[in-house]
Amino acid sequence: MDNTQEIAAGAAIRLGGIAKRYGDVRAVSHVDLTIAPGEVVALLGPNGAGKSTTVDMILGLTTPDEGTVSVFGQTPADAVRAGMIGAMLQGGTLLDDLTVRETVGLVAKLHRRPMPVRDALRAAGVEDIADRRANKLSGGQKQRVRFAVALVSDPDLLVLDEPTAAMDVGSRREFWKSMYSFTDTGRTVLFATHYLEEAEEFADRVVLMRAGEIVADGSVAEVRALAGGRTIRAVLPAGVSDQLVSALPAVTSFALRGERVALSSSDSDTTLRALLAAVPAVRDIEIGAVGLEGAFLSLTSDETEEAVR
Ligand SMILES: Nc1ncnc2c1ncn2[C@@H]1O[C@H](COP(=O)(O)OP(=O)(O)OP(=O)(O)O)[C@@H](O)[C@H]1O
């Protein structure tokens, strides 16, 4: 076994230079990613960044044009067959005429070593609606049933594409509570999300995609730091132009609305000195740490493409 194969065998997920095109669209471009067993990883990115395409390749639903995908050292198809992967996809269909218990039971029968159906129902928080038919469920309840379906094979890896998309705040909290008990047992989770606070609160590691590529990869704190670490907010006198703000040193992104400016800076001392020199009448200055949202906007905007490479 050479070194690359050894890493692939030890990893939960290993993507080696994967690329996927749809006609003229480069959905994913040469993505390398290794996820260790036990990691909880958030895949973040704006619409069209390539998250779902990446997830589909990990699940073997799409094959990459280039590169390799392995899951616990196996092909996605073999890993799925062995019940190692549980997946929850956007809008996966449920059979209307089956009850929740029947649905989860049916999926359990497809697997060699399923967990007891009752345990999957409990873990996903759908025990109380186990006898209801799928066509009588709300959007958030359906999502939780999909979660039970993903869990019932007792997988080592859960792959979730925007799992809480249809849930209200309360259901989302319940969902993550169930997830905590799953990851407590050392299992691996990869979830795609638009909710930055979910990544911030829940993931050990954040992988940020933009236009088919990974633009940042690290802990929440590291990704924040990559974006420059500080925001400056201030009130400017009337007439200060976008050009003046964008020309300030170390600015990675900014928004100027009326007299209010909010900008991210990779060196807030330098930016602030230049701002005071250029606009002495600036007032109400506040400096803060960039949240994950600031990092997200800064790292996924067109202007900063070069800054993060
Ligand atoms: N089956 C397909 N046929 C053609 N183009 C596709 C197909 N699937 C995805 N794409 C394109 O590939 C790019 C990446 O899409 P993808 O769905 O992977 O992004 P995403 O990050 O999951 O976006 P979202 O957050 O909106 O779900 C987009 O430009 C999309 O339009």
mmCIF file with all atom_site columns, N, CA and C and ligand atoms in Angstrom, residues 22 25 27 46-53 90 162 194, ligand 1:
data_model
loop_
_atom_site.group_PDB
_atom_site.id
_atom_site.type_symbol
_atom_site.label_atom_id
_atom_site.label_alt_id
_atom_site.label_comp_id
_atom_site.label_asym_id
_atom_site.label_entity_id
_atom_site.label_seq_id
_atom_site.pdbx_PDB_ins_code
_atom_site.Cartn_x
_atom_site.Cartn_y
_atom_site.Cartn_z
_atom_site.occupancy
_atom_site.B_iso_or_equiv
_atom_site.pdbx_formal_charge
_atom_site.auth_seq_id
_atom_site.auth_comp_id
_atom_site.auth_asym_id
_atom_site.auth_atom_id
_atom_site.pdbx_PDB_model_num
ATOM   1  N N   . TYR A 1 22  ? -21.011 20.192 -15.701 1.00 0.00 ? 22  TYR A N   1
ATOM   2  C CA  . TYR A 1 22  ? -22.306 19.991 -16.349 1.00 0.00 ? 22  TYR A CA  1
ATOM   3  C C   . TYR A 1 22  ? -22.297 20.919 -17.552 1.00 0.00 ? 22  TYR A C   1
ATOM   4  N N   . VAL A 1 25  ? -20.754 24.414 -17.246 1.00 0.00 ? 25  VAL A N   1
ATOM   5  C CA  . VAL A 1 25  ? -20.622 24.783 -15.825 1.00 0.00 ? 25  VAL A CA  1
ATOM   6  C C   . VAL A 1 25  ? -19.615 23.870 -15.129 1.00 0.00 ? 25  VAL A C   1
ATOM   7  N N   . ALA A 1 27  ? -19.019 22.583 -11.998 1.00 0.00 ? 27  ALA A N   1
ATOM   8  C CA  . ALA A 1 27  ? -19.712 22.506 -10.701 1.00 0.00 ? 27  ALA A CA  1
ATOM   9  C C   . ALA A 1 27  ? -18.703 22.297 -9.575  1.00 0.00 ? 27  ALA A C   1
ATOM   10 N N   . PRO A 1 46  ? -22.188 29.647 -0.825  1.00 0.00 ? 46  PRO A N   1
ATOM   11 C CA  . PRO A 1 46  ? -23.395 30.250 -1.387  1.00 0.00 ? 46  PRO A CA  1
ATOM   12 C C   . PRO A 1 46  ? -24.061 29.315 -2.395  1.00 0.00 ? 46  PRO A C   1
ATOM   13 N N   . ASN A 1 47  ? -25.243 29.684 -2.890  1.00 0.00 ? 47  ASN A N   1
ATOM   14 C CA  . ASN A 1 47  ? -25.939 28.871 -3.902  1.00 0.00 ? 47  ASN A CA  1
ATOM   15 C C   . ASN A 1 47  ? -25.015 28.617 -5.086  1.00 0.00 ? 47  ASN A C   1
ATOM   16 N N   . GLY A 1 48  ? -25.037 27.359 -5.527  1.00 0.00 ? 48  GLY A N   1
ATOM   17 C CA  . GLY A 1 48  ? -24.252 27.029 -6.721  1.00 0.00 ? 48  GLY A CA  1
ATOM   18 C C   . GLY A 1 48  ? -22.774 26.836 -6.473  1.00 0.00 ? 48  GLY A C   1
ATOM   19 N N   . ALA A 1 49  ? -22.356 26.784 -5.198  1.00 0.00 ? 49  ALA A N   1
ATOM   20 C CA  . ALA A 1 49  ? -20.917 26.664 -4.881  1.00 0.00 ? 49  ALA A CA  1
ATOM   21 C C   . ALA A 1 49  ? -20.371 25.267 -5.209  1.00 0.00 ? 49  ALA A C   1
ATOM   22 N N   . GLY A 1 50  ? -21.263 24.278 -5.299  1.00 0.00 ? 50  GLY A N   1
ATOM   23 C CA  . GLY A 1 50  ? -20.805 22.915 -5.607  1.00 0.00 ? 50  GLY A CA  1
ATOM   24 C C   . GLY A 1 50  ? -20.965 21.951 -4.441  1.00 0.00 ? 50  GLY A C   1
ATOM   25 N N   . LYS A 1 51  ? -21.693 22.376 -3.407  1.00 0.00 ? 51  LYS A N   1
ATOM   26 C CA  . LYS A 1 51  ? -21.846 21.530 -2.213  1.00 0.00 ? 51  LYS A CA  1
ATOM   27 C C   . LYS A 1 51  ? -22.612 20.247 -2.535  1.00 0.00 ? 51  LYS A C   1
ATOM   28 N N   . SER A 1 52  ? -23.790 20.395 -3.169  1.00 0.00 ? 52  SER A N   1
ATOM   29 C CA  . SER A 1 52  ? -24.606 19.204 -3.447  1.00 0.00 ? 52  SER A CA  1
ATOM   30 C C   . SER A 1 52  ? -23.892 18.268 -4.413  1.00 0.00 ? 52  SER A C   1
ATOM   31 N N   . THR A 1 53  ? -23.202 18.826 -5.382  1.00 0.00 ? 53  THR A N   1
ATOM   32 C CA  . THR A 1 53  ? -22.473 17.978 -6.338  1.00 0.00 ? 53  THR A CA  1
ATOM   33 C C   . THR A 1 53  ? -21.395 17.182 -5.609  1.00 0.00 ? 53  THR A C   1
ATOM   34 N N   . GLN A 1 90  ? -31.589 16.660 0.043   1.00 0.00 ? 90  GLN A N   1
ATOM   35 C CA  . GLN A 1 90  ? -32.617 17.686 -0.118  1.00 0.00 ? 90  GLN A CA  1
ATOM   36 C C   . GLN A 1 90  ? -33.825 17.066 -0.806  1.00 0.00 ? 90  GLN A C   1
ATOM   37 N N   . GLU A 1 162 ? -28.220 20.023 3.685   1.00 0.00 ? 162 GLU A N   1
ATOM   38 C CA  . GLU A 1 162 ? -29.152 21.000 4.267   1.00 0.00 ? 162 GLU A CA  1
ATOM   39 C C   . GLU A 1 162 ? -30.253 20.326 5.090   1.00 0.00 ? 162 GLU A C   1
ATOM   40 N N   . HIS A 1 194 ? -26.669 26.275 4.779   1.00 0.00 ? 194 HIS A N   1
ATOM   41 C CA  . HIS A 1 194 ? -26.602 27.715 4.534   1.00 0.00 ? 194 HIS A CA  1
ATOM   42 C C   . HIS A 1 194 ? -26.590 28.466 5.854   1.00 0.00 ? 194 HIS A C   1
HETATM 43 N N1  . LIG B 2 .   ? -27.739 18.144 -12.896 1.00 0.00 ? 1   LIG B N1  1
HETATM 44 C C1  . LIG B 2 .   ? -27.217 19.320 -13.211 1.00 0.00 ? 1   LIG B C1  1
HETATM 45 N N2  . LIG B 2 .   ? -27.245 19.779 -14.483 1.00 0.00 ? 1   LIG B N2  1
HETATM 46 C C2  . LIG B 2 .   ? -26.694 20.952 -14.818 1.00 0.00 ? 1   LIG B C2  1
HETATM 47 N N3  . LIG B 2 .   ? -26.069 21.789 -13.944 1.00 0.00 ? 1   LIG B N3  1
HETATM 48 C C3  . LIG B 2 .   ? -26.024 21.402 -12.669 1.00 0.00 ? 1   LIG B C3  1
HETATM 49 C C4  . LIG B 2 .   ? -26.586 20.159 -12.228 1.00 0.00 ? 1   LIG B C4  1
HETATM 50 N N4  . LIG B 2 .   ? -26.374 20.044 -10.895 1.00 0.00 ? 1   LIG B N4  1
HETATM 51 C C5  . LIG B 2 .   ? -25.721 21.167 -10.519 1.00 0.00 ? 1   LIG B C5  1
HETATM 52 N N5  . LIG B 2 .   ? -25.500 21.979 -11.569 1.00 0.00 ? 1   LIG B N5  1
HETATM 53 C C6  . LIG B 2 .   ? -24.786 23.276 -11.542 1.00 0.00 ? 1   LIG B C6  1
HETATM 54 O O1  . LIG B 2 .   ? -23.555 23.068 -10.876 1.00 0.00 ? 1   LIG B O1  1
HETATM 55 C C7  . LIG B 2 .   ? -23.261 24.153 -9.995  1.00 0.00 ? 1   LIG B C7  1
HETATM 56 C C8  . LIG B 2 .   ? -23.101 23.640 -8.579  1.00 0.00 ? 1   LIG B C8  1
HETATM 57 O O2  . LIG B 2 .   ? -24.378 23.223 -8.105  1.00 0.00 ? 1   LIG B O2  1
HETATM 58 P P1  . LIG B 2 .   ? -24.601 22.548 -6.674  1.00 0.00 ? 1   LIG B P1  1
HETATM 59 O O3  . LIG B 2 .   ? -26.035 22.134 -6.613  1.00 0.00 ? 1   LIG B O3  1
HETATM 60 O O4  . LIG B 2 .   ? -23.578 21.514 -6.445  1.00 0.00 ? 1   LIG B O4  1
HETATM 61 O O5  . LIG B 2 .   ? -24.339 23.778 -5.705  1.00 0.00 ? 1   LIG B O5  1
HETATM 62 P P2  . LIG B 2 .   ? -24.742 23.973 -4.165  1.00 0.00 ? 1   LIG B P2  1
HETATM 63 O O6  . LIG B 2 .   ? -23.552 24.582 -3.516  1.00 0.00 ? 1   LIG B O6  1
HETATM 64 O O7  . LIG B 2 .   ? -25.237 22.710 -3.593  1.00 0.00 ? 1   LIG B O7  1
HETATM 65 O O8  . LIG B 2 .   ? -25.907 25.024 -4.271  1.00 0.00 ? 1   LIG B O8  1
HETATM 66 P P3  . LIG B 2 .   ? -27.248 25.213 -3.352  1.00 0.00 ? 1   LIG B P3  1
HETATM 67 O O9  . LIG B 2 .   ? -26.770 25.780 -2.069  1.00 0.00 ? 1   LIG B O9  1
HETATM 68 O O10 . LIG B 2 .   ? -28.038 26.190 -4.159  1.00 0.00 ? 1   LIG B O10 1
HETATM 69 O O11 . LIG B 2 .   ? -27.889 23.868 -3.209  1.00 0.00 ? 1   LIG B O11 1
HETATM 70 C C9  . LIG B 2 .   ? -24.389 25.151 -10.172 1.00 0.00 ? 1   LIG B C9  1
HETATM 71 O O12 . LIG B 2 .   ? -23.977 26.123 -11.103 1.00 0.00 ? 1   LIG B O12 1
HETATM 72 C C10 . LIG B 2 .   ? -25.523 24.313 -10.721 1.00 0.00 ? 1   LIG B C10 1
HETATM 73 O O13 . LIG B 2 .   ? -26.377 25.097 -11.520 1.00 0.00 ? 1   LIG B O13 1
#
